Coordinates of C-alpha atoms in Angstrom, one line a residue:
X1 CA 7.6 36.1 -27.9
X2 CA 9.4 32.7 -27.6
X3 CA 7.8 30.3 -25.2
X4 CA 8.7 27.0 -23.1
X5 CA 8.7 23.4 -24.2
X6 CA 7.1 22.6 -21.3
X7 CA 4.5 24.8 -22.0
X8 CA 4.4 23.6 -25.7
X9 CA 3.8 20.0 -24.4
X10 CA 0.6 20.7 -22.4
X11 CA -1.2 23.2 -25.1
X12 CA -3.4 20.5 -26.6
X13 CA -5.1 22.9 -29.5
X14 CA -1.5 24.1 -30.6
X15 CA 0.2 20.2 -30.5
X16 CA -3.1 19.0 -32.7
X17 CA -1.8 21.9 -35.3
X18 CA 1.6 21.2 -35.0
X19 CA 1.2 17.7 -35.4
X20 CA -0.8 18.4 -38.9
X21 CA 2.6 20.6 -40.1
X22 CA 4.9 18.1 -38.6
X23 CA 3.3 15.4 -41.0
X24 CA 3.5 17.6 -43.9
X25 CA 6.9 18.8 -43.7
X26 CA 8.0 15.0 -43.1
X27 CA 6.5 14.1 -46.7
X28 CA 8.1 17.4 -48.3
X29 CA 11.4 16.4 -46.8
X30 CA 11.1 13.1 -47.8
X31 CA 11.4 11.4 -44.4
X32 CA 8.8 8.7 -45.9
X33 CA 8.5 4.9 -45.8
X34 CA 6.1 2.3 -47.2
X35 CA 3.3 0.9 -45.9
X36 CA 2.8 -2.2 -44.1
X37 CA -0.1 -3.3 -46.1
X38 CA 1.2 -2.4 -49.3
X39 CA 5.3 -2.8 -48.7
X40 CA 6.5 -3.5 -52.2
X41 CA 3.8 -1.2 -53.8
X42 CA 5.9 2.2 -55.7
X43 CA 2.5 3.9 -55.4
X44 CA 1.6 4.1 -51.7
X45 CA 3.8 5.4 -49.2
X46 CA 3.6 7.3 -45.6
X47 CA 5.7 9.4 -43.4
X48 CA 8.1 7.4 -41.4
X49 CA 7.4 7.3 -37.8
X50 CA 9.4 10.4 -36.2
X51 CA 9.6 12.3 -32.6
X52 CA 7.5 15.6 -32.5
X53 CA 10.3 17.3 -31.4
X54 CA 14.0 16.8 -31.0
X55 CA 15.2 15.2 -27.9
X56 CA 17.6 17.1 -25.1
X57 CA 21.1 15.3 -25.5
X58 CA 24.0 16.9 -23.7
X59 CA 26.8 18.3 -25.6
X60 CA 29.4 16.7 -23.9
X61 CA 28.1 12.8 -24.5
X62 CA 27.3 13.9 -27.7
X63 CA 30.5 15.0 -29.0
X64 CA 32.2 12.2 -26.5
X65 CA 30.0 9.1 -29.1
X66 CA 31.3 11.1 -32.5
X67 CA 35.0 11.7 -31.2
X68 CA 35.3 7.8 -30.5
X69 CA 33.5 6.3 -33.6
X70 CA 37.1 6.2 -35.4
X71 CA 38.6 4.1 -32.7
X72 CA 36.0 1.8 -33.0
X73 CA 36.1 1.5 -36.7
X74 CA 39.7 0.4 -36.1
X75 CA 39.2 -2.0 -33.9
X76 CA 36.5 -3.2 -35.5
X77 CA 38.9 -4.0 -38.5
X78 CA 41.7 -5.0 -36.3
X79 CA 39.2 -7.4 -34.4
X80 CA 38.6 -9.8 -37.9
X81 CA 42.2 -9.8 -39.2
X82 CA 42.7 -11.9 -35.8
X83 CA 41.9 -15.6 -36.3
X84 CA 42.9 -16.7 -33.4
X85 CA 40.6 -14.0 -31.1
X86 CA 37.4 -14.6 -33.4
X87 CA 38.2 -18.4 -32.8
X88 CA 39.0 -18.6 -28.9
X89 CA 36.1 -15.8 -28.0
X90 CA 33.2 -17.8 -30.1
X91 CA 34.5 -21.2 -29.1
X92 CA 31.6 -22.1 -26.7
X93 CA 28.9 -20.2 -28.9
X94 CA 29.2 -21.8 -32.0
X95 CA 29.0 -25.5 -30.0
X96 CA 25.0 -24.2 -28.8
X97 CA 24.0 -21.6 -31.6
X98 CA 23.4 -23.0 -35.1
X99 CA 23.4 -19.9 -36.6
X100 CA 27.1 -18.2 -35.3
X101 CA 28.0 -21.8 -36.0
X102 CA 27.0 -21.7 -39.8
X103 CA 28.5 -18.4 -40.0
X104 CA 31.8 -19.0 -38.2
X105 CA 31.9 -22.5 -40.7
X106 CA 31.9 -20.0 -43.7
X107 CA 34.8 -17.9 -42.1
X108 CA 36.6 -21.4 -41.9
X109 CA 36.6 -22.0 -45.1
X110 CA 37.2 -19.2 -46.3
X111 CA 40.4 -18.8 -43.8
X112 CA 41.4 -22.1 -45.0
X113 CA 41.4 -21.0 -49.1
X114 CA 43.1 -17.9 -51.0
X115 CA 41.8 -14.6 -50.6
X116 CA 40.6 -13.4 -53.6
X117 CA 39.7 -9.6 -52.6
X118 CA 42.3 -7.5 -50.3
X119 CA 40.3 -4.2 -50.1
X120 CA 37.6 -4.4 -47.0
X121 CA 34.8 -2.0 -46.3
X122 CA 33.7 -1.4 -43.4
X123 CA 29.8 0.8 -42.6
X124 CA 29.1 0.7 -38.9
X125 CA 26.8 1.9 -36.1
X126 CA 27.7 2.0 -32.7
X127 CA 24.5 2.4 -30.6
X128 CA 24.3 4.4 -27.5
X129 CA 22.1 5.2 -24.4
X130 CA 22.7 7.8 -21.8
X131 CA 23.2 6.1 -18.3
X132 CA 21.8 7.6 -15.2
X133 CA 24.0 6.6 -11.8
X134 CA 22.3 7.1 -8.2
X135 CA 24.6 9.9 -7.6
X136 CA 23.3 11.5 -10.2
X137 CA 25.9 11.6 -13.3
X138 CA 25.2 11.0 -16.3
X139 CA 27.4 8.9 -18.9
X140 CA 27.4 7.2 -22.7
X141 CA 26.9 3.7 -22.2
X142 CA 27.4 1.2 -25.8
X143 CA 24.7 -0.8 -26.4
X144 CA 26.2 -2.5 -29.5
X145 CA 28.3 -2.2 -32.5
X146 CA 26.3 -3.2 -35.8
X147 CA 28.6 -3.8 -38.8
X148 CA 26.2 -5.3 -40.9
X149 CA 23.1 -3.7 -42.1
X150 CA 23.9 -0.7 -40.5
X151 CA 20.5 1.5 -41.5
X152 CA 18.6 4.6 -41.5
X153 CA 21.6 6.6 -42.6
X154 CA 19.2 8.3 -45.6
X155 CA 16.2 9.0 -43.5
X156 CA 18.4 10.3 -40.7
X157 CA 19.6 13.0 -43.0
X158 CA 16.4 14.5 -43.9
X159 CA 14.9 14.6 -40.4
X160 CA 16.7 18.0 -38.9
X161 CA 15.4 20.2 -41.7
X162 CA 11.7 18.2 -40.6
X163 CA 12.0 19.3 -36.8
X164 CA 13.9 22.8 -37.4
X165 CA 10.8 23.9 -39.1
X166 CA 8.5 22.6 -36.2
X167 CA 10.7 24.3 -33.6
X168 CA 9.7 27.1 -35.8
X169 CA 6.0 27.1 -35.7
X170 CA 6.0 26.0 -32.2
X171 CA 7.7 29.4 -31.5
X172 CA 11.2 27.8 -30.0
X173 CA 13.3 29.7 -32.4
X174 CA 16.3 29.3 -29.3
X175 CA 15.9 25.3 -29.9
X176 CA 16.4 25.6 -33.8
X177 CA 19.8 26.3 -33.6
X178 CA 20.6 23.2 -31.5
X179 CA 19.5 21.1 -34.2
X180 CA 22.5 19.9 -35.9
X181 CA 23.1 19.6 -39.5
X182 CA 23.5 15.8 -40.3
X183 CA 24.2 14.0 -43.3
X184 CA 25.4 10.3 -42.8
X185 CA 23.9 9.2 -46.0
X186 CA 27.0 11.4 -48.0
X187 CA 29.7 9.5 -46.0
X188 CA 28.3 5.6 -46.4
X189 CA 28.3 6.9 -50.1
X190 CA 31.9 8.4 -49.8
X191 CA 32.8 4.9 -48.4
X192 CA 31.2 3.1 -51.0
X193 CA 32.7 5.3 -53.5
X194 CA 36.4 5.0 -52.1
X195 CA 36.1 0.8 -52.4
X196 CA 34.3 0.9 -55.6
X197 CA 37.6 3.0 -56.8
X198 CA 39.9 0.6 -55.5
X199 CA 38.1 -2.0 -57.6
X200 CA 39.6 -0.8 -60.6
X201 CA 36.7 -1.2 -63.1
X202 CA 34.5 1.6 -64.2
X203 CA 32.3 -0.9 -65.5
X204 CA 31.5 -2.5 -61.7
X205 CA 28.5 -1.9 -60.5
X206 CA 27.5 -2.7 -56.7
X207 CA 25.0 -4.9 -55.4
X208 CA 22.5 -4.4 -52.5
X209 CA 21.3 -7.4 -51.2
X210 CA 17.6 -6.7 -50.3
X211 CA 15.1 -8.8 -48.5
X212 CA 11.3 -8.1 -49.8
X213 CA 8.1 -10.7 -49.2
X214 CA 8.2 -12.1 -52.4
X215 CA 11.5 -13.8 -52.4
X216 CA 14.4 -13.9 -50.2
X217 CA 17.5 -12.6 -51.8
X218 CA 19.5 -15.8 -51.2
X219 CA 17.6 -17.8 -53.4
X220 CA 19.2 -20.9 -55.8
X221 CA 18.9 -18.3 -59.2
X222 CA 21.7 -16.4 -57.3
X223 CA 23.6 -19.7 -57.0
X224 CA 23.2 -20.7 -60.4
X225 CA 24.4 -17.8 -62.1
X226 CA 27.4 -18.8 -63.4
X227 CA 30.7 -16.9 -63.3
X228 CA 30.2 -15.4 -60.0
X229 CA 33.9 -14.8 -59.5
X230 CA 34.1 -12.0 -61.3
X231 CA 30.9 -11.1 -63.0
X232 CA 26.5 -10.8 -62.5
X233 CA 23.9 -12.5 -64.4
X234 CA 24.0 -8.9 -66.6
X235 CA 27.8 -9.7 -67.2
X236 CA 28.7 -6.7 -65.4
X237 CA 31.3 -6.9 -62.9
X238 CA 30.2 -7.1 -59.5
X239 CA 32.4 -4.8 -57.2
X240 CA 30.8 -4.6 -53.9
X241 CA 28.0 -6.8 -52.3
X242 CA 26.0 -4.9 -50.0
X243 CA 24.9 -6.7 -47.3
X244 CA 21.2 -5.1 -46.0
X245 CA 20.0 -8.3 -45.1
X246 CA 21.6 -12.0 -43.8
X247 CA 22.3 -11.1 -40.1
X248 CA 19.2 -13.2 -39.1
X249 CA 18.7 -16.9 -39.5
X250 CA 15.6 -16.2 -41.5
X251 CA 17.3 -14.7 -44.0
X252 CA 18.6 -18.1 -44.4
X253 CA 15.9 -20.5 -45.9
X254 CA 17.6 -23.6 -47.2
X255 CA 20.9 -24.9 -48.1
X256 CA 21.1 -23.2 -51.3
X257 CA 21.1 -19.9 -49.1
X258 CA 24.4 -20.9 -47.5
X259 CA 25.9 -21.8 -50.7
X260 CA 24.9 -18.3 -51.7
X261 CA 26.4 -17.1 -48.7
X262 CA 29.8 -18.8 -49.5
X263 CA 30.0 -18.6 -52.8
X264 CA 29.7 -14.6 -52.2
X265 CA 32.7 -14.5 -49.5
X266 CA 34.7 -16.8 -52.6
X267 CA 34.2 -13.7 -55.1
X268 CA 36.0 -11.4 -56.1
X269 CA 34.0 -8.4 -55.2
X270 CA 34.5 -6.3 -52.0
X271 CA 31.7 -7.5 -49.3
X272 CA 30.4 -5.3 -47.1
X273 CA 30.5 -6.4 -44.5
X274 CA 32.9 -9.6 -44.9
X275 CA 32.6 -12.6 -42.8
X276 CA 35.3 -11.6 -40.2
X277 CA 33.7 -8.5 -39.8
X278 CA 30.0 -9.7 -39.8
X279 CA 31.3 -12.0 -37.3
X280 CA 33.2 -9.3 -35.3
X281 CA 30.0 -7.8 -34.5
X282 CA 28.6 -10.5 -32.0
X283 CA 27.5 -10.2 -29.0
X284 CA 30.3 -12.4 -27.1
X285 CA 33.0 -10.4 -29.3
X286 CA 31.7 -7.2 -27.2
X287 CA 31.3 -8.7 -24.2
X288 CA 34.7 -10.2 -24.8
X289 CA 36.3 -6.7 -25.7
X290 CA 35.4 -5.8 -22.7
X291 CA 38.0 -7.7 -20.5
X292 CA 40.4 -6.0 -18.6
X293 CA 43.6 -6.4 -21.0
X294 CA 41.8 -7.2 -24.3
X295 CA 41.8 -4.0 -26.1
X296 CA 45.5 -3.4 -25.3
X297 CA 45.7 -6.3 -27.3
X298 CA 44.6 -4.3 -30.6
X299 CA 45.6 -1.4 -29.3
X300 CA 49.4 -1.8 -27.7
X301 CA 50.7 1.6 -27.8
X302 CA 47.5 3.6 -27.5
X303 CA 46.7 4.3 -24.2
X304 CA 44.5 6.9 -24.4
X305 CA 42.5 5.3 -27.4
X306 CA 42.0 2.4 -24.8
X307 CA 40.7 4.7 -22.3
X308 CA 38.0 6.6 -24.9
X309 CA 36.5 2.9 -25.7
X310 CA 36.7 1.4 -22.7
X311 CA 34.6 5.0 -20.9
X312 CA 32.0 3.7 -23.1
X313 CA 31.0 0.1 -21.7
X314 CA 28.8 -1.2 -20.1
X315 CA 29.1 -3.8 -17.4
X316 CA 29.4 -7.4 -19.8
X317 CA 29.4 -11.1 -18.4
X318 CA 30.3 -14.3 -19.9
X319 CA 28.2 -17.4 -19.4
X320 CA 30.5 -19.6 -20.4
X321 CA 30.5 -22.9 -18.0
X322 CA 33.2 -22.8 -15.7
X323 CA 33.1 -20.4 -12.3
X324 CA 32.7 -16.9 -13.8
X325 CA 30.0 -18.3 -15.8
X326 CA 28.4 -19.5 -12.9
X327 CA 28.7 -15.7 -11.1
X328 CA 27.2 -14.5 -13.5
X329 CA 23.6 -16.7 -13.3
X330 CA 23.8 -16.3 -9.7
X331 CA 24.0 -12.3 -10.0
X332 CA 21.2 -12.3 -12.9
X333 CA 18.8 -14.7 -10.8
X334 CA 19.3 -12.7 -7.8
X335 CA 18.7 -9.0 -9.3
X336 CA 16.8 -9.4 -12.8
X337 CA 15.9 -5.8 -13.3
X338 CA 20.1 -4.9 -13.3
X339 CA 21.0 -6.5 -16.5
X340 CA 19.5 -7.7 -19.9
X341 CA 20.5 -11.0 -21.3
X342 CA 21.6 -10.6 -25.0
X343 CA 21.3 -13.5 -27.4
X344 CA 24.0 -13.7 -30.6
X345 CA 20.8 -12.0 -33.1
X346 CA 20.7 -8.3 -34.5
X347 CA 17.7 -6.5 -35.7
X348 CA 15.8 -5.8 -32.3
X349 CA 13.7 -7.4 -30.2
X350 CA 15.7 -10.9 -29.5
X351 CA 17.0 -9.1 -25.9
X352 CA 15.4 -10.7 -22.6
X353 CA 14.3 -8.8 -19.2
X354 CA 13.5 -8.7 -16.3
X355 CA 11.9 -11.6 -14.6
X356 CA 12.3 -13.5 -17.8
X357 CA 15.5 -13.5 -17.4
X358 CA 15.3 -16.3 -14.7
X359 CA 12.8 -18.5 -15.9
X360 CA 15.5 -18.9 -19.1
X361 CA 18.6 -18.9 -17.2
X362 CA 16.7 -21.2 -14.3
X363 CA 16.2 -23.6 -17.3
X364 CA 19.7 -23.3 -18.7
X365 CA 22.0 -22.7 -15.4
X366 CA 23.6 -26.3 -15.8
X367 CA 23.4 -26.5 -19.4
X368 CA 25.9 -25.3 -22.1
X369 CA 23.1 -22.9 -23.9
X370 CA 23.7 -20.7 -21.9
X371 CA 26.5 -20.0 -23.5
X372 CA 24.8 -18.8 -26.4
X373 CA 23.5 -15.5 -24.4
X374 CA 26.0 -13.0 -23.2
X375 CA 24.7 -10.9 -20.0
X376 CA 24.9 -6.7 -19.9
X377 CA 24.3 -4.1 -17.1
X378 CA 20.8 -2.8 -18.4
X379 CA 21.4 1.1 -19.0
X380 CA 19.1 3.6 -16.9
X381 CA 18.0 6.5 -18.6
X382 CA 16.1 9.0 -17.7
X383 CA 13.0 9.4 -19.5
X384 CA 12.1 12.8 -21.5
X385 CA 8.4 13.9 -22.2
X386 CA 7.7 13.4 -26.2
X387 CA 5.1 13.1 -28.8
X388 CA 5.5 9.8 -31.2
X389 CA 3.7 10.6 -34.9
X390 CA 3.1 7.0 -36.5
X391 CA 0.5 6.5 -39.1
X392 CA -2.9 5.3 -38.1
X393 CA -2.0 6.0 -34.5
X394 CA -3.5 8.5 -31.6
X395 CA -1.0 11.2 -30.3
X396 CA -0.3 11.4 -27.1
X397 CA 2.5 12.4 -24.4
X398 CA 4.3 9.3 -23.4
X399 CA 7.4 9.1 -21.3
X400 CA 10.5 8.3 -24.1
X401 CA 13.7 6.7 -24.3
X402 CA 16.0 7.3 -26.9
X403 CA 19.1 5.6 -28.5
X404 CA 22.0 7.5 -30.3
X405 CA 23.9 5.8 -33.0
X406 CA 26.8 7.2 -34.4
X407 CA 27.6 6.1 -38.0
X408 CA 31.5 5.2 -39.5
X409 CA 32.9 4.0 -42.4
X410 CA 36.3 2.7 -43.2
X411 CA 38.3 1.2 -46.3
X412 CA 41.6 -0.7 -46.2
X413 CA 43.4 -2.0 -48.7
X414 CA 46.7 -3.3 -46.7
X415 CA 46.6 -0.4 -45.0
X416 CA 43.3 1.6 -43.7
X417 CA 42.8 4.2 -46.7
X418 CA 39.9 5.5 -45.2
X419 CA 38.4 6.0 -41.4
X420 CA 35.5 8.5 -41.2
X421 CA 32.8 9.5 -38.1
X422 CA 29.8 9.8 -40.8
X423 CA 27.3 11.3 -38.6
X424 CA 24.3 10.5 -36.1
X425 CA 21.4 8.4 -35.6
X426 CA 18.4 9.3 -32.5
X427 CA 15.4 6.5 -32.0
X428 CA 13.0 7.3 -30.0
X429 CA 10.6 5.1 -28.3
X430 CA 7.7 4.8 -25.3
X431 CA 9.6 4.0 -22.1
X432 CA 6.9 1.2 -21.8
X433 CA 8.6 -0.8 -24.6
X434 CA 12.0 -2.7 -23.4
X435 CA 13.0 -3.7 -27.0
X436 CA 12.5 -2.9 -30.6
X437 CA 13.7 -1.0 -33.3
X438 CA 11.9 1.5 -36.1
X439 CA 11.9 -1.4 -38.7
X440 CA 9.9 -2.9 -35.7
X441 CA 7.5 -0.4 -35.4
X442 CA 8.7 0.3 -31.3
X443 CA 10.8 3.3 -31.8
X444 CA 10.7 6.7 -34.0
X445 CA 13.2 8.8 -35.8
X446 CA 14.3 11.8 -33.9
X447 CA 17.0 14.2 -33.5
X448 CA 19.2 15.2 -30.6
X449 CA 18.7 18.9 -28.9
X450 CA 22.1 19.7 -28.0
X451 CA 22.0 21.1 -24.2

């Protein structure tokens, strides 16, 4: 007879042998990374930190994050065919943050010189939380929009079988059935696919651009292989650089690594992402975006497409100097635990809170740095009762937080060619932890429950 999850949740003998199954069917599904003390070893690898069961999402906001993921694919590409809005919107960020700056230098150039490659891919993640008002609604609030290094697609697609079959032994057979199929990993191919086509050579081959410990990918050999236009050190014909890495300034070790940078934009192959559109994914472009009157700018005739973005933002302030700027310190300083101050960085765990938010912004109030943060409404949540399996590490109940991302891939060669919703992402972490992805080791894979 079928039981409750609540009931689930307190059984301490039954959790300690689901937990056991959970761990196994993770490693038969192959939802599996490698280890932290052995990370470039082919030999040794674990299960990848995952929820021990799915995550109640409702319907409604569910289906409301997949439905507007096309939109925002367009105006995503829409957003770095405009010069003069990249330009004007990172003006003051790129005067205080070296590495926009260096970025936005590249784009220059680049602006400034032929185009050598018309066909742009685009592989985004639009990131999500579910927003909790006094009067009790709930709605789907955007975190961000990451169009580079958009991740987890492939372990994201193996996870529902992994939680389907815990359902399963936990005796919530109901639950199964609002696990959703999910297979992100197929579309970021597709896209892939559909550029690498467009190419033209079936002797192309695509490069990912990997980060590991033992040498940073933009190292000078990359520079100094010659012929870069149009062919790799193999002399194969390079049709699409994937970008997995290069969003941090780390990434970026010397000077050689910026010549690596441009001389990649300069080629001939496809880059995903490009430099508009890494640079369309800042920080100050959202919070910019977010203006009243700015998305009828890239979307004059489409009402209704306005609407669907613009449901999904969150409250976004400039601190630009000047009087709104100023506002928006003095509403920060006087109620911290509102917002978050974001800085222009991806890849978790760069965002500031609560009461450090004034001793940075006390420090900065009369100074141009602060233009380099943007300010957000911090989301409210509620918090749902989980179990987080991580290697090495003590199950228990905590109180969870999750994030949805919603994955989309587009392709346009003069005209868009290709504009998919790919499928979902849910991450999971301890309400205790404000920041901080999986790659982190904060958050967990998970799936949503549709309720």
């Amino acid at each position: 007879m079928p039981v409750k999850r609540e009931d689930v949740l307190k059984d301490e003998n039954l959790i300690k042998n689901i937990e056991e199954v959970a761990k196994d069917t993770a490693l038969l599904h192959g939802v599996l990374m490698r280890t932290k003390e052995t990370p470039n070893s082919p030999e040794v690898a674990s299960y990848a930190p995952f929820t021990l069961f799915p995550t109640p999402v409702p319907t409604v906001l569910f289906h409301q994050a997949l439905a507007v993921q096309t939109h925002f694919n367009r105006l995503v590409d829409r957003v770095s065919q405009n010069p003069g809005f990249l330009e004007e919107t990172l003006a003051s960020t790129i005067k205080v943050d070296n590495f926009t700056a260096r970025l936005f230098n590249i784009y220059k150039q680049v602006q400034h010189e032929h185009h050598p490659q018309s066909i742009v891919l685009g592989l985004n993640r639009s990131d999500y939380m579910l927003d909790h008002s006094p009067d009790g609604g709930t709605s789907l609030k955007q975190i961000e929009i990451n169009t580079i290094a958009a991740s987890f697609g492939g372990l994201a697609s193996r996870t529902p079988d992994v939680h389907r079959h815990i359902l399963k032994v936990a005796n919530l057979p109901e639950e199964c059935n609002n696990v959703l199929d999910n297979n992100p990993a197929a579309g970021l191919a597709r896209g892939l696919a559909k550029a690498w086509e467009l190419y033209g050579s079936e002797r192309a081959v695509v490069m990912f651009l990997v980060e590991d410990v033992q040498r940073n990918i933009y190292d000078h050999r990359y520079v100094e292989n010659e012929l870069w236009k149009r062919y790799s050190k193999d002399g194969r014909e390079v049709a699409i650089v994937y970008f997995r890495n290069g969003y941090m300034p780390q990434n970026y070790t010397s000077e050689k690594s910026w010549e690596a940078r441009l001389m990649m934009e300069r080629s001939l192959a496809v880059k995903c992402p490009d430099i508009s559109t890494h640079l369309a994914g800042t920080k100050k472009v959202q919070q910019e975006l977010a203006r009243r009157g700015v998305l009828e700018r890239f979307f004059p005739d489409e009402p209704k497409t306005v609407a669907q973005i613009r449901a999904t933002f969150a409250g976004l302030y400039t601190l630009d100097m000047g009087e709104e700027g100023d506002k928006t310190v003095a509403m920060a300083l006087a109620s911290p635990d509102r917002y978050v101050l974001k800085p222009q960085r991806e890849g978790g765990g760069n965002n500031i809170y609560g009461s450090e938010i004034c001793e940075v912004l006390e420090n900065l109030k009369n100074s141009t740095e602060r233009t380099a943060y943007i300010l957000m409404d911090k989301i409210q949540p509620v918090p749902v009762q989980n179990y987080l399996l991580r290697p090495g590490a003590p199950l228990r109940l905590n109180s969870c937080l999750s994030e949805l991302g919603v994955f989309g891939a587009y392709v346009r060669c003069k005209d868009m060619v290709f504009n998919e919703c790919l499928g979902h992402l849910l991450r999971t972490k301890s309400s205790e932890h404000a920041d901080g992805g999986v790659a982190a080791g904060v958050a967990v894979l998970d799936n949503p429950l549709l309720v």
